[in-house]
Short mmCIF file of C-alpha atoms (C1' of nucleotides) in Angstrom, two decimals:
data_model
loop_
_atom_site.label_atom_id
_atom_site.label_comp_id
_atom_site.label_asym_id
_atom_site.label_seq_id
_atom_site.Cartn_x
_atom_site.Cartn_y
_atom_site.Cartn_z
CA MET A 7 0.00 0.00 0.00
CA HIS A 8 1.15 3.47 -0.88
CA THR A 9 1.54 5.81 2.09
CA VAL A 10 1.04 9.54 1.65
CA GLY A 11 2.46 11.82 4.32
CA LEU A 12 0.70 15.16 4.59
CA VAL A 13 2.65 17.87 6.36
CA VAL A 14 0.54 20.31 8.38
CA PHE A 15 1.39 23.32 10.50
CA ASP A 16 -0.16 26.18 12.41
CA ARG A 17 -2.19 28.71 10.40
CA ILE A 18 -2.54 26.33 7.50
CA ALA A 19 -4.85 27.08 4.58
CA PRO A 20 -7.76 24.66 4.79
CA PHE A 21 -8.28 24.13 1.09
CA GLU A 22 -4.84 22.90 0.08
CA MET A 23 -4.81 20.74 3.18
CA ALA A 24 -8.17 19.26 2.28
CA VAL A 25 -7.38 18.37 -1.32
CA PRO A 26 -4.91 15.58 -0.53
CA CYS A 27 -7.26 14.39 2.21
CA GLU A 28 -10.03 14.12 -0.33
CA VAL A 29 -7.89 12.35 -2.91
CA PHE A 30 -5.70 10.13 -0.74
CA GLY A 31 -7.57 9.91 2.54
CA ILE A 32 -10.91 8.46 1.53
CA ASP A 33 -11.65 4.76 1.39
CA ARG A 34 -13.35 4.28 -1.94
CA THR A 35 -13.85 0.56 -1.95
CA GLU A 36 -17.62 0.97 -2.07
CA THR A 37 -17.76 3.61 -4.75
CA GLY A 38 -17.02 1.77 -7.92
CA VAL A 39 -13.28 1.61 -7.72
CA PRO A 40 -12.53 -1.93 -8.82
CA LYS A 41 -11.66 -4.48 -6.21
CA GLY A 42 -7.98 -5.04 -6.09
CA VAL A 43 -7.09 -1.42 -6.67
CA PRO A 44 -4.99 -0.66 -3.66
CA HIS A 45 -5.86 2.55 -1.95
CA TYR A 46 -3.71 5.05 -0.17
CA ARG A 47 -2.87 5.35 3.47
CA LEU A 48 -2.81 8.99 4.50
CA ILE A 49 -0.86 10.11 7.55
CA VAL A 50 -1.16 13.70 8.70
CA CYS A 51 2.10 14.83 10.26
CA SER A 52 3.34 17.79 12.26
CA ASP A 53 5.86 18.53 14.97
CA GLU A 54 4.25 21.80 16.00
CA GLU A 55 2.70 21.80 19.45
CA GLY A 56 -0.91 21.31 20.31
CA PRO A 57 -4.01 22.03 18.27
CA LEU A 58 -3.09 23.78 15.06
CA ARG A 59 -5.12 26.75 13.91
CA THR A 60 -6.28 26.95 10.35
CA GLN A 61 -6.87 30.08 8.35
CA GLY A 62 -10.53 29.05 8.37
CA GLY A 63 -10.78 29.74 12.10
CA PHE A 64 -11.07 26.15 13.31
CA THR A 65 -8.36 23.97 14.75
CA ILE A 66 -7.01 20.56 13.88
CA GLU A 67 -4.76 18.01 15.48
CA ALA A 68 -2.13 15.98 13.68
CA PRO A 69 -2.00 12.37 14.85
CA TYR A 70 1.50 11.81 13.45
CA GLY A 71 4.84 13.53 13.89
CA LEU A 72 7.46 14.45 11.34
CA SER A 73 9.43 11.34 12.19
CA ASP A 74 6.56 9.32 10.74
CA LEU A 75 7.30 10.81 7.35
CA ARG A 76 9.93 8.10 7.03
CA GLU A 77 7.07 5.77 6.16
CA ALA A 78 5.77 7.95 3.36
CA ASP A 79 6.18 7.03 -0.29
CA THR A 80 4.82 10.45 -1.17
CA VAL A 81 5.18 13.59 0.90
CA VAL A 82 2.68 16.40 0.33
CA VAL A 83 3.41 19.94 1.48
CA PRO A 84 0.36 22.22 1.30
CA ALA A 85 0.36 26.00 0.98
CA TRP A 86 2.82 27.61 3.38
CA ARG A 87 1.38 30.17 5.76
CA ASP A 88 3.72 33.01 4.91
CA VAL A 89 6.08 33.16 1.97
CA GLU A 90 8.36 35.50 3.94
CA GLU A 91 8.81 33.04 6.78
CA THR A 92 11.57 30.47 6.85
CA PRO A 93 10.24 27.10 7.99
CA LEU A 94 11.84 25.41 10.98
CA GLU A 95 14.96 23.43 10.26
CA ALA A 96 13.40 20.26 11.66
CA LEU A 97 10.75 20.31 8.99
CA LEU A 98 13.23 21.06 6.22
CA GLU A 99 15.50 18.27 7.38
CA SER A 100 12.74 15.66 7.40
CA LEU A 101 11.81 16.70 3.90
CA ARG A 102 15.41 16.35 2.76
CA GLN A 103 15.58 12.93 4.34
CA ALA A 104 12.40 11.84 2.64
CA ASN A 105 13.75 13.05 -0.66
CA ARG A 106 17.06 11.28 -0.16
CA ARG A 107 15.15 8.12 0.59
CA GLY A 108 13.49 8.42 -2.81
CA ALA A 109 10.07 9.56 -1.65
CA ARG A 110 8.01 11.50 -4.13
CA MET A 111 7.88 15.15 -3.05
CA VAL A 112 4.80 17.23 -3.76
CA SER A 113 4.00 20.85 -3.02
CA LEU A 114 0.71 22.61 -3.47
CA CYS A 115 0.50 26.34 -4.13
CA THR A 116 2.98 28.19 -1.92
CA GLY A 117 4.15 24.91 -0.43
CA ALA A 118 6.82 25.28 -3.12
CA PHE A 119 8.52 27.78 -0.80
CA ILE A 120 8.99 25.08 1.78
CA LEU A 121 10.53 22.70 -0.73
CA ALA A 122 12.69 25.53 -1.99
CA HIS A 123 13.90 26.35 1.53
CA ALA A 124 14.81 22.70 1.91
CA GLY A 125 16.89 23.02 -1.25
CA LEU A 126 14.82 20.41 -3.04
CA LEU A 127 13.99 22.67 -5.95
CA ASP A 128 17.53 23.77 -6.72
CA GLY A 129 18.28 23.24 -10.37
CA ARG A 130 14.77 21.99 -10.95
CA ARG A 131 11.76 23.28 -12.77
CA ALA A 132 8.94 24.25 -10.42
CA THR A 133 5.80 26.33 -10.18
CA THR A 134 3.67 28.01 -7.56
CA HIS A 135 0.68 30.33 -7.39
CA TRP A 136 1.15 32.95 -10.09
CA MET A 137 0.95 35.76 -7.53
CA TYR A 138 4.06 34.42 -5.83
CA SER A 139 6.08 33.12 -8.75
CA ASP A 140 8.17 36.29 -8.93
CA ALA A 141 8.90 36.11 -5.23
CA LEU A 142 9.90 32.47 -5.52
CA ALA A 143 12.21 33.15 -8.45
CA ARG A 144 13.79 36.13 -6.72
CA ARG A 145 14.31 34.41 -3.39
CA PHE A 146 15.60 31.16 -4.95
CA PRO A 147 17.56 31.96 -8.10
CA ALA A 148 18.60 28.33 -8.52
CA VAL A 149 14.98 27.36 -9.09
CA GLU A 150 13.66 27.49 -12.61
CA VAL A 151 10.19 28.89 -11.99
CA ASP A 152 7.52 28.40 -14.62
CA PRO A 153 4.71 30.77 -13.67
CA ALA A 154 2.38 29.73 -16.46
CA VAL A 155 1.62 26.14 -15.79
CA LEU A 156 -0.76 24.12 -13.60
CA TYR A 157 1.82 21.72 -12.27
CA VAL A 158 5.35 20.57 -13.02
CA GLU A 159 7.28 17.42 -12.39
CA ASP A 160 11.02 17.30 -12.25
CA GLU A 161 12.62 14.09 -11.09
CA GLN A 162 10.08 12.97 -8.54
CA VAL A 163 9.56 16.52 -7.31
CA PHE A 164 6.12 17.86 -8.14
CA THR A 165 4.94 21.42 -7.64
CA SER A 166 1.55 22.90 -8.43
CA ALA A 167 0.02 26.30 -8.89
CA GLY A 168 -2.79 28.00 -6.99
CA THR A 169 -5.71 26.36 -5.26
CA ALA A 170 -7.52 24.27 -7.86
CA ALA A 171 -4.30 23.10 -9.51
CA ALA A 172 -3.76 21.11 -6.31
CA ILE A 173 -6.62 18.89 -7.41
CA ASP A 174 -5.14 18.48 -10.84
CA LEU A 175 -1.79 17.48 -9.44
CA CYS A 176 -3.18 15.06 -6.87
CA LEU A 177 -5.25 13.36 -9.56
CA HIS A 178 -2.20 13.29 -11.78
CA LEU A 179 -0.39 11.33 -9.07
CA VAL A 180 -3.26 8.85 -8.91
CA ARG A 181 -2.96 8.51 -12.66
CA LEU A 182 0.75 7.76 -12.38
CA ASP A 183 0.12 5.17 -9.67
CA TYR A 184 -2.98 3.40 -10.91
CA GLY A 185 -3.67 4.58 -14.46
CA ALA A 186 -6.07 6.94 -16.10
CA ARG A 187 -9.15 4.84 -15.58
CA VAL A 188 -8.83 4.86 -11.81
CA ALA A 189 -7.91 8.54 -11.80
CA ASN A 190 -11.02 9.27 -13.81
CA MET A 191 -13.13 7.41 -11.28
CA PHE A 192 -11.69 9.54 -8.51
CA ALA A 193 -12.36 12.61 -10.62
CA ARG A 194 -15.91 11.63 -11.40
CA ARG A 195 -16.57 10.97 -7.74
CA MET A 196 -15.19 14.41 -6.92
CA VAL A 197 -17.17 15.94 -9.78
CA VAL A 198 -14.12 17.50 -11.26
CA PRO A 199 -12.84 17.55 -14.84
CA PRO A 200 -10.96 14.32 -15.38
CA HIS A 201 -7.75 15.57 -16.78
CA ARG A 202 -6.20 18.95 -17.10
CA ASP A 203 -2.81 18.73 -18.58
CA GLY A 204 0.02 19.99 -16.40
CA GLY A 205 1.13 22.40 -19.07
CA GLN A 206 -2.17 24.16 -19.27
CA ALA A 207 -2.30 27.89 -18.61
CA GLN A 208 -2.85 28.88 -14.98
CA TYR A 209 -4.66 31.99 -15.77
CA VAL A 210 -7.75 31.38 -17.81
CA GLN A 211 -10.39 34.02 -18.41
CA ALA A 212 -13.46 31.89 -17.93
CA PRO A 213 -13.10 29.10 -15.41
CA VAL A 214 -11.97 25.96 -17.13
CA VAL A 215 -14.88 24.16 -18.68
CA GLN A 216 -15.90 21.21 -16.61
CA ARG A 217 -18.87 19.55 -18.11
CA PHE A 218 -19.29 20.77 -21.62
CA ASP A 219 -22.64 22.37 -20.82
CA GLU A 220 -22.43 26.02 -19.93
CA CYS A 221 -19.63 26.39 -22.43
CA PRO A 222 -20.35 28.24 -25.62
CA LEU A 223 -18.35 25.66 -27.54
CA ALA A 224 -20.16 22.75 -25.91
CA GLU A 225 -21.60 21.34 -29.10
CA THR A 226 -18.35 21.48 -30.97
CA LEU A 227 -16.43 19.94 -28.08
CA GLU A 228 -18.94 17.10 -27.84
CA TRP A 229 -18.77 16.61 -31.56
CA VAL A 230 -15.00 16.47 -31.54
CA SER A 231 -14.97 14.05 -28.60
CA ALA A 232 -17.30 11.76 -30.49
CA ASN A 233 -15.18 11.87 -33.63
CA LEU A 234 -11.66 11.52 -32.30
CA HIS A 235 -10.99 8.74 -34.77
CA GLU A 236 -11.57 11.09 -37.72
CA PRO A 237 -8.73 13.15 -39.17
CA LEU A 238 -9.93 16.43 -37.69
CA THR A 239 -8.29 19.76 -38.30
CA VAL A 240 -8.77 23.10 -36.65
CA ALA A 241 -10.49 24.24 -39.83
CA HIS A 242 -13.07 21.45 -39.43
CA MET A 243 -13.75 22.42 -35.85
CA ALA A 244 -14.06 26.08 -36.69
CA ARG A 245 -16.52 25.29 -39.43
CA HIS A 246 -18.56 23.17 -37.05
CA ALA A 247 -18.66 26.08 -34.61
CA HIS A 248 -19.64 28.49 -37.38
CA MET A 249 -16.66 30.72 -36.79
CA SER A 250 -13.61 31.82 -38.68
CA GLU A 251 -10.52 29.92 -37.68
CA ARG A 252 -9.09 32.98 -36.04
CA THR A 253 -12.11 33.65 -33.86
CA PHE A 254 -12.47 29.98 -33.08
CA ALA A 255 -8.91 29.77 -31.85
CA ARG A 256 -9.46 32.77 -29.61
CA ARG A 257 -12.73 31.51 -28.19
CA PHE A 258 -11.21 28.13 -27.65
CA GLY A 259 -8.38 29.54 -25.63
CA GLU A 260 -10.73 31.55 -23.46
CA ALA A 261 -12.95 28.56 -22.80
CA THR A 262 -10.45 25.76 -22.29
CA GLY A 263 -7.10 27.31 -21.53
CA THR A 264 -5.46 25.40 -24.37
CA THR A 265 -5.29 25.54 -28.11
CA PRO A 266 -7.55 23.43 -30.31
CA LEU A 267 -4.85 21.02 -31.44
CA GLN A 268 -3.41 20.53 -27.98
CA TRP A 269 -6.86 19.83 -26.62
CA LEU A 270 -7.60 17.41 -29.42
CA LEU A 271 -4.32 15.59 -28.88
CA ASN A 272 -5.06 15.39 -25.19
CA GLN A 273 -8.51 13.92 -25.74
CA ARG A 274 -6.99 11.37 -28.08
CA ILE A 275 -4.39 10.41 -25.52
CA ILE A 276 -7.06 9.93 -22.85
CA LEU A 277 -9.03 7.70 -25.20
CA ALA A 278 -5.89 5.76 -26.03
CA GLN A 279 -5.06 5.26 -22.36
CA ASP A 280 -8.46 3.72 -21.87
CA ARG A 281 -8.01 1.41 -24.85
CA LEU A 282 -4.60 0.34 -23.62
CA GLU A 283 -5.99 -0.41 -20.19
CA THR A 284 -9.05 -2.28 -21.31
CA SER A 285 -8.24 -4.03 -24.57
CA ASP A 286 -5.56 -6.18 -26.15
CA ALA A 287 -5.81 -4.52 -29.54
CA PRO A 288 -2.46 -3.98 -31.25
CA ILE A 289 -1.04 -0.57 -30.57
CA ASP A 290 -1.19 0.44 -34.20
CA TRP A 291 -4.93 -0.27 -34.25
CA ILE A 292 -5.40 1.84 -31.18
CA ALA A 293 -3.42 4.58 -32.87
CA GLN A 294 -5.80 4.49 -35.83
CA ASP A 295 -8.88 4.31 -33.60
CA CYS A 296 -7.80 7.33 -31.66
CA GLY A 297 -7.15 9.44 -34.71
CA PHE A 298 -3.40 9.18 -34.99
CA GLY A 299 -2.45 8.63 -38.61
CA THR A 300 0.41 6.28 -37.86
CA GLY A 301 1.70 4.30 -34.94
CA ALA A 302 4.86 6.36 -34.95
CA THR A 303 2.93 9.60 -34.47
CA PHE A 304 0.92 8.00 -31.71
CA ARG A 305 3.96 6.75 -29.85
CA LEU A 306 5.59 10.14 -30.09
CA HIS A 307 2.63 12.00 -28.61
CA PHE A 308 1.87 9.36 -26.04
CA LYS A 309 5.38 9.30 -24.72
CA ARG A 310 5.48 13.06 -24.56
CA ALA A 311 2.16 13.40 -22.76
CA VAL A 312 2.25 10.44 -20.42
CA GLY A 313 5.96 9.90 -19.95
CA VAL A 314 6.06 6.23 -20.93
CA SER A 315 5.54 4.41 -24.19
CA PRO A 316 2.12 2.93 -24.98
CA ALA A 317 3.51 -0.56 -24.57
CA ASP A 318 4.96 0.20 -21.15
CA TYR A 319 1.77 1.89 -20.15
CA ARG A 320 -0.22 -1.20 -21.08
CA LYS A 321 2.21 -3.43 -19.22
CA THR A 322 1.63 -1.39 -16.08
CA PHE A 323 -2.08 -0.75 -16.26
CA ARG A 324 -3.70 -3.41 -18.39
CA GLN A 325 -6.62 -4.58 -16.30
CA VAL A 326 -6.87 -8.29 -15.86
CA PRO A 327 -10.44 -9.09 -16.86
CA GLU A 328 -12.18 -9.25 -13.50
CA ARG A 329 -11.82 -12.53 -11.73
CA ARG A 330 -14.33 -12.68 -8.88
CA SER A 331 -12.64 -13.50 -5.62
CA ALA A 332 -10.68 -11.37 -3.17
"C1'" DT B 25 16.81 9.68 -37.16
"C1'" DA B 26 16.41 13.28 -41.06
"C1'" DA B 27 14.16 15.78 -44.50
"C1'" DT B 28 10.11 17.57 -46.41
"C1'" DA B 29 5.65 19.34 -46.73
"C1'" DC B 30 1.99 20.68 -44.21
"C1'" DT B 31 -0.75 22.71 -40.22
"C1'" DA B 32 -1.40 25.47 -36.21
"C1'" DC B 33 -0.55 29.45 -33.47
"C1'" DC B 34 -0.52 34.17 -32.42
"C1'" DG B 35 0.71 39.18 -33.03
"C1'" DC B 36 -0.62 42.67 -35.94
"C1'" DC B 37 -3.86 45.45 -38.18
"C1'" DA B 38 -7.73 47.13 -40.73
"C1'" DC B 39 -12.34 47.20 -40.30
"C1'" DA B 40 -17.08 46.80 -38.38
"C1'" DA C 26 -13.81 55.51 -28.23
"C1'" DT C 27 -14.19 50.66 -27.24
"C1'" DT C 28 -14.65 46.11 -28.36
"C1'" DG C 29 -14.85 42.04 -31.28
"C1'" DT C 30 -13.74 40.00 -35.82
"C1'" DG C 31 -11.06 37.76 -39.19
"C1'" DG C 32 -7.33 37.86 -42.88
"C1'" DC C 33 -2.23 37.80 -43.25
"C1'" DG C 34 2.25 36.10 -42.52
"C1'" DG C 35 6.30 34.53 -39.74
"C1'" DT C 36 7.56 31.03 -36.74
"C1'" DA C 37 6.82 26.94 -34.27
"C1'" DG C 38 5.14 22.60 -34.24
"C1'" DT C 39 3.31 18.22 -36.51
"C1'" DA C 40 3.00 14.32 -39.93
"C1'" DT C 41 4.90 10.95 -42.65
#
DNA sequence: TAATACTACCGCCACA
DNA sequence: ATTGTGGCGGTAGTAT
């Protein structure tokens, strides 16, 4: 079982603390997650004394101490209370130890400052809430700050942008551990869009479209999703939406935070992940089915988006057709 | 992996 | 004057 250590402290922001609790701390065995999918064990850790205040005005108590972080496969650091404040050395040292041990390190929002203080972001790409990205870059010149992205991974160190990006990153971790299908179940249960790519813009005019309803491009998006196997071009999409290509591209950016082609590619990848997990079809067939002209193109995009080749992905996540027992 | 031909993206600008 | 549109063209990215 995968253990997630959540670091908490006095005057913590409730939201970023709650997101990992929601994703990693809930037993979902009754809610459609297939039997046999291991769940997470969440341990909430702090060395600070007594009941901890939250910025929401209520208090919490951490049942575990920092020393328990040694058990964590993943360490999550939520938004730090004050970007000007240097965290206590004890905290920084347990983070360094965890990192040395090979634990996956994750920061949410301004939690990146804590990782940076611990030196874990030196020479790495990282992000944080866009309001603080300048401050982070200034204070830690060795960190390559990307202010325009939802979350970043660099060698087992994950950082995410403001508030809602915490959800995206936590679900991304689930995807890495158990595959897209399981991550999508978590997402559905949380009523959250299944997959926002890490590289997506942080700052989007209209809130990112969740269900397609409510979105002016709903019909076109639905239509595209239903025709991923066709050789679609931006011109096709624009025509379907009754707009010039130029206007379509603009509208699309406002509504989704990405460009039409990137979105299309992403949808195709998600479809392909599902096929890889649930069928034994040859990879070239899947490529065709998902709208990639050739297997080579498919492999290229898949590797880039997911980080592993389609074949490796299947090896890891191919679901054994349910055998009742357990 | 390289070369080529093609497509998308986005700033700019004139126009409604 | 302000705001949205859409064609153009250079560059970046994609397909085979």
